[in-house]
mmCIF file of C-alpha atoms and ligand atoms in Angstrom:
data_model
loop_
_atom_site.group_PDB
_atom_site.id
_atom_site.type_symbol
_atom_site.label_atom_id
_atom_site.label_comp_id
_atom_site.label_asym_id
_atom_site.label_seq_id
_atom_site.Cartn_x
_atom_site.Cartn_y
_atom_site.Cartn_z
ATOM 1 C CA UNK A 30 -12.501 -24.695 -3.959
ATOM 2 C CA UNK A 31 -13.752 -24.002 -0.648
ATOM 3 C CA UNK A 32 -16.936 -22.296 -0.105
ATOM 4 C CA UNK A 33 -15.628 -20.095 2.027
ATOM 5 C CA UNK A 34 -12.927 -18.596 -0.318
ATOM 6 C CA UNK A 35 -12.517 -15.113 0.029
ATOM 7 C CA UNK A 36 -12.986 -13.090 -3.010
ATOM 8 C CA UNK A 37 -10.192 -10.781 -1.702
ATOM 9 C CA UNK A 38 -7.719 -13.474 -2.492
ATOM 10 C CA UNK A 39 -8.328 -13.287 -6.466
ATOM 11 C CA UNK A 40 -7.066 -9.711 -5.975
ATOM 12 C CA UNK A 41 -3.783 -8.506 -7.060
ATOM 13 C CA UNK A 42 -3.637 -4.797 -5.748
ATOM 14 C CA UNK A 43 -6.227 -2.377 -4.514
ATOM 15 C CA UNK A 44 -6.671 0.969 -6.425
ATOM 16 C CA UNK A 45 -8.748 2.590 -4.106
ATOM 17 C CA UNK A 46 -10.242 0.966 -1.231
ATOM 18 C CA UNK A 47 -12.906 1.748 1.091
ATOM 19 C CA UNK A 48 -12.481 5.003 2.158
ATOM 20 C CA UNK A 49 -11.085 6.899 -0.868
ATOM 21 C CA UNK A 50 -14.289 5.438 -2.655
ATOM 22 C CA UNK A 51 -16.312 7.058 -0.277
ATOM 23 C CA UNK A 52 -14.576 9.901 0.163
ATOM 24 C CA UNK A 53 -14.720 10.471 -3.697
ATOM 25 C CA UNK A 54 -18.290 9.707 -3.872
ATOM 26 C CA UNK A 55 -19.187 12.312 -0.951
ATOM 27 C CA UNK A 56 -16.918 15.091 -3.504
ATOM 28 C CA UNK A 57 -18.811 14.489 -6.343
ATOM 29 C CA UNK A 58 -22.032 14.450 -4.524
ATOM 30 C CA UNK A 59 -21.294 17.899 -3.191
ATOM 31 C CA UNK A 60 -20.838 19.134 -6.991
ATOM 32 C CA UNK A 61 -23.679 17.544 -8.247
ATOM 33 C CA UNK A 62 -25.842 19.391 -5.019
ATOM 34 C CA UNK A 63 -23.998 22.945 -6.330
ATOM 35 C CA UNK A 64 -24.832 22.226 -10.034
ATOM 36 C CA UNK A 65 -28.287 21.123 -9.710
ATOM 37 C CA UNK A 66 -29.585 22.689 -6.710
ATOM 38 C CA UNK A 67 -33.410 23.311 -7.524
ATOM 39 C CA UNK A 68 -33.433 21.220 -10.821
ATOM 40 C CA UNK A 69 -34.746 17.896 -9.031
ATOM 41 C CA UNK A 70 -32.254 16.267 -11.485
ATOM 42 C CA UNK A 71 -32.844 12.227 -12.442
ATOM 43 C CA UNK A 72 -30.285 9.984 -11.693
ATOM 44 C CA UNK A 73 -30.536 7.007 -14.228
ATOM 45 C CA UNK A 74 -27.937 4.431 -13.505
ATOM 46 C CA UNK A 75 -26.961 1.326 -15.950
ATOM 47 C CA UNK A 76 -27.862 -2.194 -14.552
ATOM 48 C CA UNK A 77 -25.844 -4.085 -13.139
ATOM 49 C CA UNK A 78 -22.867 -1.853 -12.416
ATOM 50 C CA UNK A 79 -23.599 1.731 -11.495
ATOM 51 C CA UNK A 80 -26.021 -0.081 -8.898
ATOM 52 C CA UNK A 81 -23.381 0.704 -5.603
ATOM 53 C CA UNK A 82 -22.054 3.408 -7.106
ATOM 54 C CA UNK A 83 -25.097 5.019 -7.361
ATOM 55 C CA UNK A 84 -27.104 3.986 -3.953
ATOM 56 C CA UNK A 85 -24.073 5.596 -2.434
ATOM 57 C CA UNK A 86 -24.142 8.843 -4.911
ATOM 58 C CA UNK A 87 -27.626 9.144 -4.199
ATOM 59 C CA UNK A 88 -27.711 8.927 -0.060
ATOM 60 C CA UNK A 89 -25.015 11.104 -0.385
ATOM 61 C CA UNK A 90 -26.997 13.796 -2.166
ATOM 62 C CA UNK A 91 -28.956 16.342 0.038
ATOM 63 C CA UNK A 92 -30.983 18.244 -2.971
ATOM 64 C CA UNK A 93 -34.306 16.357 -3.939
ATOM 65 C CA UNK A 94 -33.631 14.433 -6.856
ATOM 66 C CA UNK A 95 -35.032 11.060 -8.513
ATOM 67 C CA UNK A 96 -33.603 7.654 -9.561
ATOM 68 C CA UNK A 97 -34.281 5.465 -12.751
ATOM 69 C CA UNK A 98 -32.594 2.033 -14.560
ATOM 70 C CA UNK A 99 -31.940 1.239 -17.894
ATOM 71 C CA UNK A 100 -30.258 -2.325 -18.734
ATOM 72 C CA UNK A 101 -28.198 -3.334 -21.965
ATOM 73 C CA UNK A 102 -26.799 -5.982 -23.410
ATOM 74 C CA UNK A 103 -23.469 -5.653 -25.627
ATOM 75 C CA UNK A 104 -23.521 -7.783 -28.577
ATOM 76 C CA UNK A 105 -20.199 -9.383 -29.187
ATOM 77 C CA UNK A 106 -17.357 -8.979 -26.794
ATOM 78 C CA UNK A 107 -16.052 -6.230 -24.819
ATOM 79 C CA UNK A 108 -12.808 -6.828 -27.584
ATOM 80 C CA UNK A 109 -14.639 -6.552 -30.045
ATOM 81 C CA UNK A 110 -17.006 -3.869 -29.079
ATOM 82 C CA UNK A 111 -18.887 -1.779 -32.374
ATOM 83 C CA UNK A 112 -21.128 0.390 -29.960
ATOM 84 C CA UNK A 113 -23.894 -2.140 -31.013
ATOM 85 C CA UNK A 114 -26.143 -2.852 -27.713
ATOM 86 C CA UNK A 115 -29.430 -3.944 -26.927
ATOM 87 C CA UNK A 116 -31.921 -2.718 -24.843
ATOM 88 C CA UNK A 117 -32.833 -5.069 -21.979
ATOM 89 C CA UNK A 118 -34.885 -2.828 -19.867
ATOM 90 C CA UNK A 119 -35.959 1.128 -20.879
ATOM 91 C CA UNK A 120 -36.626 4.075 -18.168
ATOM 92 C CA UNK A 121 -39.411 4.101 -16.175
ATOM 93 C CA UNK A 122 -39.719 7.631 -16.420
ATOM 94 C CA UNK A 123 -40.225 9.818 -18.963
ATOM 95 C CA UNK A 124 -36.954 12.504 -19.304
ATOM 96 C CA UNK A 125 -38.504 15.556 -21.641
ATOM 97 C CA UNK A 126 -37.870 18.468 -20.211
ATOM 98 C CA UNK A 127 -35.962 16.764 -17.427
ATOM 99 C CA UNK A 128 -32.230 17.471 -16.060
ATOM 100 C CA UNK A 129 -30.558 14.074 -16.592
ATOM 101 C CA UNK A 130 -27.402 12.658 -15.090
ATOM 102 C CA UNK A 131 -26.144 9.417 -16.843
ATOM 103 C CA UNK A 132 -24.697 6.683 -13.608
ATOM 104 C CA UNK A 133 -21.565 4.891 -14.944
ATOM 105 C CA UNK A 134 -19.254 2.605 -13.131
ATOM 106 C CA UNK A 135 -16.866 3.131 -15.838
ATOM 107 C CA UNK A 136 -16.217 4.799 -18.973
ATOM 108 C CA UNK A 137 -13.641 2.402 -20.939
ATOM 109 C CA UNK A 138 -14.046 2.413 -24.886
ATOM 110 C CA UNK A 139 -16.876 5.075 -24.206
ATOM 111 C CA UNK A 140 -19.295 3.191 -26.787
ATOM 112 C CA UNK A 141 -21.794 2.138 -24.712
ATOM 113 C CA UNK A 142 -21.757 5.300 -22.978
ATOM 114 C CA UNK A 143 -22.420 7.047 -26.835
ATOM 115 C CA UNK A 144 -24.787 5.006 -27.697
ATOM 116 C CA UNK A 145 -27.154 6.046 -24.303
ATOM 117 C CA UNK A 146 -26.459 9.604 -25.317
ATOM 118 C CA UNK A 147 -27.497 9.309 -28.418
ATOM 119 C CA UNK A 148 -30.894 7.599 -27.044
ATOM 120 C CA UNK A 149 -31.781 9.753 -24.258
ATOM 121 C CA UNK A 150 -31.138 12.973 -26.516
ATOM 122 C CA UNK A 151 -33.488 11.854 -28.872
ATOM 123 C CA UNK A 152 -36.010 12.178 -25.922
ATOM 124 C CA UNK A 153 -35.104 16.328 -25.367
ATOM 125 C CA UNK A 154 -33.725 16.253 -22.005
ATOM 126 C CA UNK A 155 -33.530 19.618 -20.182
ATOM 127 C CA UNK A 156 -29.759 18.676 -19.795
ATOM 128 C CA UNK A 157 -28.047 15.589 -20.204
ATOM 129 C CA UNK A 158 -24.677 14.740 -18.940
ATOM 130 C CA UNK A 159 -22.404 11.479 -17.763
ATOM 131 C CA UNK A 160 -21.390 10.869 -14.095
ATOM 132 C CA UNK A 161 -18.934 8.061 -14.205
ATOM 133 C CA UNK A 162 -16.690 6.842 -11.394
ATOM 134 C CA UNK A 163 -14.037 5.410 -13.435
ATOM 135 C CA UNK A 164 -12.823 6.769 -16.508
ATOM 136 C CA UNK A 165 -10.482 4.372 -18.434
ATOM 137 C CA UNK A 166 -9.265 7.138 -20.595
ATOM 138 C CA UNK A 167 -6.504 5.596 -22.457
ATOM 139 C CA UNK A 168 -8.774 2.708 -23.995
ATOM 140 C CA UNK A 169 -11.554 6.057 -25.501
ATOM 141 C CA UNK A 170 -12.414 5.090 -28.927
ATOM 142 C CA UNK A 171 -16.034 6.978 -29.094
ATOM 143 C CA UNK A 172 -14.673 10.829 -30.318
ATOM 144 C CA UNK A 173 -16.516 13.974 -28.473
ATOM 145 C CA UNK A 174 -17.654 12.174 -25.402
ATOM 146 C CA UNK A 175 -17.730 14.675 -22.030
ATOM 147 C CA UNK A 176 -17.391 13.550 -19.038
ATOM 148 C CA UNK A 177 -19.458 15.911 -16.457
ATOM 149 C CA UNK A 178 -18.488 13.913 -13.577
ATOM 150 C CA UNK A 179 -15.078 11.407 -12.972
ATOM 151 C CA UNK A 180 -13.783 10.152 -9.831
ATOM 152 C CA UNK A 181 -10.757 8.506 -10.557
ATOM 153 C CA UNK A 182 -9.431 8.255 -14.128
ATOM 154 C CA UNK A 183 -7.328 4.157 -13.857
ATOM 155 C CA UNK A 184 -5.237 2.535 -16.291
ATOM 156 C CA UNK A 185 -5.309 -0.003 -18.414
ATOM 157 C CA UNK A 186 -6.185 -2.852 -16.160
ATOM 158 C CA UNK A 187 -9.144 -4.790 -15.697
ATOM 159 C CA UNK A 188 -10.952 -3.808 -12.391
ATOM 160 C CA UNK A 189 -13.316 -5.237 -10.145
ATOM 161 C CA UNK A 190 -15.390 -4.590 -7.186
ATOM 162 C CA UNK A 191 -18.077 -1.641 -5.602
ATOM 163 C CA UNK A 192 -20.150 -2.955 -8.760
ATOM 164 C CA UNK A 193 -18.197 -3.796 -11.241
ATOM 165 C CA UNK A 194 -17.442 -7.526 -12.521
ATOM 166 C CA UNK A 195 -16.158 -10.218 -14.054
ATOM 167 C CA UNK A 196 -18.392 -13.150 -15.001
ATOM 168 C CA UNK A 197 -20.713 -11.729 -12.430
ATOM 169 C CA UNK A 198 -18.587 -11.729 -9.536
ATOM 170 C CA UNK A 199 -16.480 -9.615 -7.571
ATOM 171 C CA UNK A 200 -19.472 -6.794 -7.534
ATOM 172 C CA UNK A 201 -19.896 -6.753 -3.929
ATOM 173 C CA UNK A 202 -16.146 -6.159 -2.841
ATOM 174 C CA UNK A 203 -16.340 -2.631 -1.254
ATOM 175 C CA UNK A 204 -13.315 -1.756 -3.174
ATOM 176 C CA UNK A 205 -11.491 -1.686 -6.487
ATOM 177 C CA UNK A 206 -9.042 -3.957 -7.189
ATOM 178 C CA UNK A 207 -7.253 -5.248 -10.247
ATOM 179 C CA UNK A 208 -7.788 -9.132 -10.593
ATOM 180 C CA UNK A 209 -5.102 -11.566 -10.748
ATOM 181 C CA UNK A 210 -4.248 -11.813 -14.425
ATOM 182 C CA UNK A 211 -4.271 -15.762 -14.008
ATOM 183 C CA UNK A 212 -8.024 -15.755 -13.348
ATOM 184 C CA UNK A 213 -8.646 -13.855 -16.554
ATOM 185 C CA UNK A 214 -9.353 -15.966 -19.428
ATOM 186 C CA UNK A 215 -6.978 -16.282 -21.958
ATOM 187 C CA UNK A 216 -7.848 -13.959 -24.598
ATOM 188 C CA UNK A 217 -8.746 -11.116 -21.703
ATOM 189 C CA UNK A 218 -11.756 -10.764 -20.267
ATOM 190 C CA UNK A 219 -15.055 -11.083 -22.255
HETATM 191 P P1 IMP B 321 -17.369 0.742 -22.999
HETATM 192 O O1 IMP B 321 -18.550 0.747 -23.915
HETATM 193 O O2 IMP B 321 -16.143 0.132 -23.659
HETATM 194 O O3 IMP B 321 -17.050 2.090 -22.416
HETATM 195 O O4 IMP B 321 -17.682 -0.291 -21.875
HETATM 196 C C1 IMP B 321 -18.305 -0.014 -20.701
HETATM 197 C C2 IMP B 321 -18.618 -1.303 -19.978
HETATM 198 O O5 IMP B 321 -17.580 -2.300 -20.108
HETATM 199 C C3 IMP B 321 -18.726 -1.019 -18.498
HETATM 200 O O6 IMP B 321 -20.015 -0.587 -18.134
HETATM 201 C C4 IMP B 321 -18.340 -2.365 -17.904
HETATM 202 O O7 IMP B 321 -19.473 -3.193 -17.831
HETATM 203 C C5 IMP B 321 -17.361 -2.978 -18.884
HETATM 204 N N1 IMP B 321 -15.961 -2.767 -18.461
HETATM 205 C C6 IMP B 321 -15.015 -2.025 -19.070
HETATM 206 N N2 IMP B 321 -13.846 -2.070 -18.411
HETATM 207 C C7 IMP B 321 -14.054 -2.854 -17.323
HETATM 208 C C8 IMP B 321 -13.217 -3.273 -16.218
HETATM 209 O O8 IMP B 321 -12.030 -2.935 -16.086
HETATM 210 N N3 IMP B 321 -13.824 -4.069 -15.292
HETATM 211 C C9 IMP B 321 -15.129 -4.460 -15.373
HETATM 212 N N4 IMP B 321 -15.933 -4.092 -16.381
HETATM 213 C C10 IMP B 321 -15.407 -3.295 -17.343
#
């Protein structure tokens, strides 16, 4: 394998490249400017994935607002998700009384995305609600989960790119793309 190998090659088809990303990004930006004009709302993103999405979400937005991380780690695999996860790394800041917005880079079984609700609303946020660019709709186990914010709903496929992985590559593609199904491992992907 040469070092050089594009990562481009290990795609099958492009969902939405470049400028539909953007374009989406700069949309949802101008709702989130309407809804929370005055609020100073905090952005919290998840590590590793809602890291593009949200540095471009955030330079998009003109109203004053604040950013914050919070990393987890799923036990088991994605297959076999319970909702279980571990916290890695908690907010910086404290969200009483604050107007929260929940980064995503996708919404797929909608666990993990429960489980942070149910954490952060134990902390009486002014508001809380999920900003997600992807929402993998048809895979939804978690019941009652709204999503505020969704740019592009996408099938059942596994997706890469603009922050999202697989084995830890593929994050810095500036679009989404479905990977080849021969570089999955057998099984799907973990
Ligand atoms: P959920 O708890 O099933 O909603 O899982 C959410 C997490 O699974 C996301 O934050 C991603 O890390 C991962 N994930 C789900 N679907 C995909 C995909 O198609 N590509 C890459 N990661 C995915």
């Amino acid at each position: 394998m040469s070092a050089l190998r594009s990562l481009d090659e290990d795609i099958q088809e492009v969902l939405f490249d470049e400028a539909a990303l953007q374009r989406r990004v700069r949309e949802l930006a101008a709702e989130l400017e309407r809804d929370y004009a005055g609020l100073r709302p905090l952005l919290v993103g998840m590590l590793r994935g809602s890291v593009y999405f949200l540095s471009d979400l955030s330079r998009a937005l003109r109203i004053p607002h604040e950013i914050d991380f919070m990393a987890i780690a799923a036990y088991g695999t994605r297959h076999a998700a319970t909702g279980a996860v571990r916290l890695l790394k908690d907010l910086d800041e404290e969200i009483t009384d604050r107007h929260v917005v929940l980064v995503e880079d996708i919404v797929d079984t909608g666990l993990t995305a429960a489980y942070l609700t149910r954490l952060l609303r134990a902390r009486r946020p002014a508001s809380l609600v999920i900003c997600t660019l992807l929402d993998k709709r048809v895979r939804r186990i978690a019941p009652n989960l709204p999503l505020a914010y969704v740019g592009f709903e996408v099938p059942d496929r596994f997706v890469v790119g603009y922050g999202l992985d697989y084995r830890q590559l593929y994050r810095n593609l500036p679009y989404i793309g479905v990977l080849r199904d021969e570089l999955l491992s057998p099984g799907g992907p973990p």
